[in-house]
Amino acid sequence: MRLSARHISLAWLTAVAFASPAPDNGSDAATLKRLAQTASTNELAYLSNRAMKHSSTCTAENLSIRKEWGTLSAEERIAYTNAVLCLQEKTSLTPKNLVPGARSRFDDWVATHINQTLNIHYTGTFLAWHRWFTWIYEQALRTECNYTGTQPYWDWGLYSSNTTSSPVFDGSATSMSGNGEYIPGHSPITLSMPPYPDVILPAGSGGGCVISGPFQNMTVNLGPVALPLSNGSVATGLNYNPRCLKRDIGSAVNQAYANYTSIVNLIVENDNIEDFQMVMQGVPGSGSIGVHGGGHYTIAGDPGADFYTSPGDPVFYLHHGMIDRTWWIWQNLDLERRRDAISGTGTFLNNPPSANTTLDTIVDLGYVTDVSIAMRDIMSTTDGPFCYTYA
């Protein structure tokens, strides 16, 4: 297990591809709903057919269901945020000589993401690694903090034209906390990677410390590593650096890159896994940040705008719940061909060159869990350790 951060330039990591926005088509919300319903129908047919052939621990009857945040009751939302706060109170399991700044169990996930960032983005493990990472987080909330629900997700398209009015970000006691305090005149994010033109992402309506909701008093302990808001300063991110949680939520990035049209186009226009995961992250040179970048840069702030330390904002897991749901839809539209589809190597855009990722590639989450697992066991939400679906 290696726990030393490696770095590439901020421009290379965050500006590999920034694109012209995809205008939102109002009918695509209904289209996405139909695609999800088809995915669910296909999944249930698969489970039924499997049950007739051999026994399985995961059946249609015992599937757990992940739901969109706004569909949860007030009590369910508060139970989730209380469990996250509980995890932030528990002691880190990561040795201090490896990550001196880790103070809480919550920080263990941040430390692992920092150390593995260049091996889990633009790689063959991107989707499955984050599926496993998020599921282990969900299990920790349940086993270590007595949470009885499932991991919710943030449907980016639902409030893309007014993000801070979403139940996720409205700042109420039943939200994931609201925006950061408004900082007048704060700069937009400029992303550069010659020879491509600079891309300027508009500033949001916050920029400062989060001042409402369950995480208004939260302390961020690790990072930053490569943060546009700090002019690209690079550090290990592993030392103790206590500060407030900052957000700079704005609808412009959400509406441009993570609207329903962007989601639907990603699913229906990309027939193979190489194209699907590349478009999701942003095709280098195309100008697109994809829905993955769209979600991250909608949250923005610190640590949200830093790809290394982004799990330091608790809403990361709702964002990656939606990433996983989008992949789940895509997989279940053609499960036979797509369930075990992998493309890519073990390094960021194969730099430096590395071996191809295969179903035998082992995923290790550092001190998040002592369980290492093969890719073949985390490709489907109804096999291996998993038994969940999406509503």
PDB file of N, CA and C in Angstrom, residues 8 13 112 232 306 313 362:
ATOM      1  N   ILE A   8       0.801  16.116 -10.698  1.00  0.00           N
ATOM      2  CA  ILE A   8       0.969  16.681 -12.022  1.00  0.00           C
ATOM      3  C   ILE A   8       0.473  18.106 -11.952  1.00  0.00           C
ATOM      4  N   LEU A  13      -4.312  18.352 -14.799  1.00  0.00           N
ATOM      5  CA  LEU A  13      -5.335  17.565 -14.105  1.00  0.00           C
ATOM      6  C   LEU A  13      -6.733  18.116 -14.302  1.00  0.00           C
ATOM      7  N   THR A 112      -7.091   8.585   1.361  1.00  0.00           N
ATOM      8  CA  THR A 112      -6.994   7.578   0.304  1.00  0.00           C
ATOM      9  C   THR A 112      -7.180   8.206  -1.070  1.00  0.00           C
ATOM     10  N   GLY A 232      -3.366  27.554  -8.034  1.00  0.00           N
ATOM     11  CA  GLY A 232      -2.627  26.377  -8.454  1.00  0.00           C
ATOM     12  C   GLY A 232      -1.519  25.965  -7.524  1.00  0.00           C
ATOM     13  N   ASP A 306     -11.000  20.862  -5.672  1.00  0.00           N
ATOM     14  CA  ASP A 306      -9.714  20.174  -5.738  1.00  0.00           C
ATOM     15  C   ASP A 306      -9.973  18.688  -5.973  1.00  0.00           C
ATOM     16  N   ASP A 313     -15.526  17.394   1.217  1.00  0.00           N
ATOM     17  CA  ASP A 313     -16.871  17.969   1.305  1.00  0.00           C
ATOM     18  C   ASP A 313     -17.852  16.800   1.321  1.00  0.00           C
ATOM     19  N   ILE A 362      -6.515  -5.489  -8.805  1.00  0.00           N
ATOM     20  CA  ILE A 362      -6.921  -5.379  -7.402  1.00  0.00           C
ATOM     21  C   ILE A 362      -7.091  -3.913  -7.013  1.00  0.00           C
TER      22      ILE A 362
END
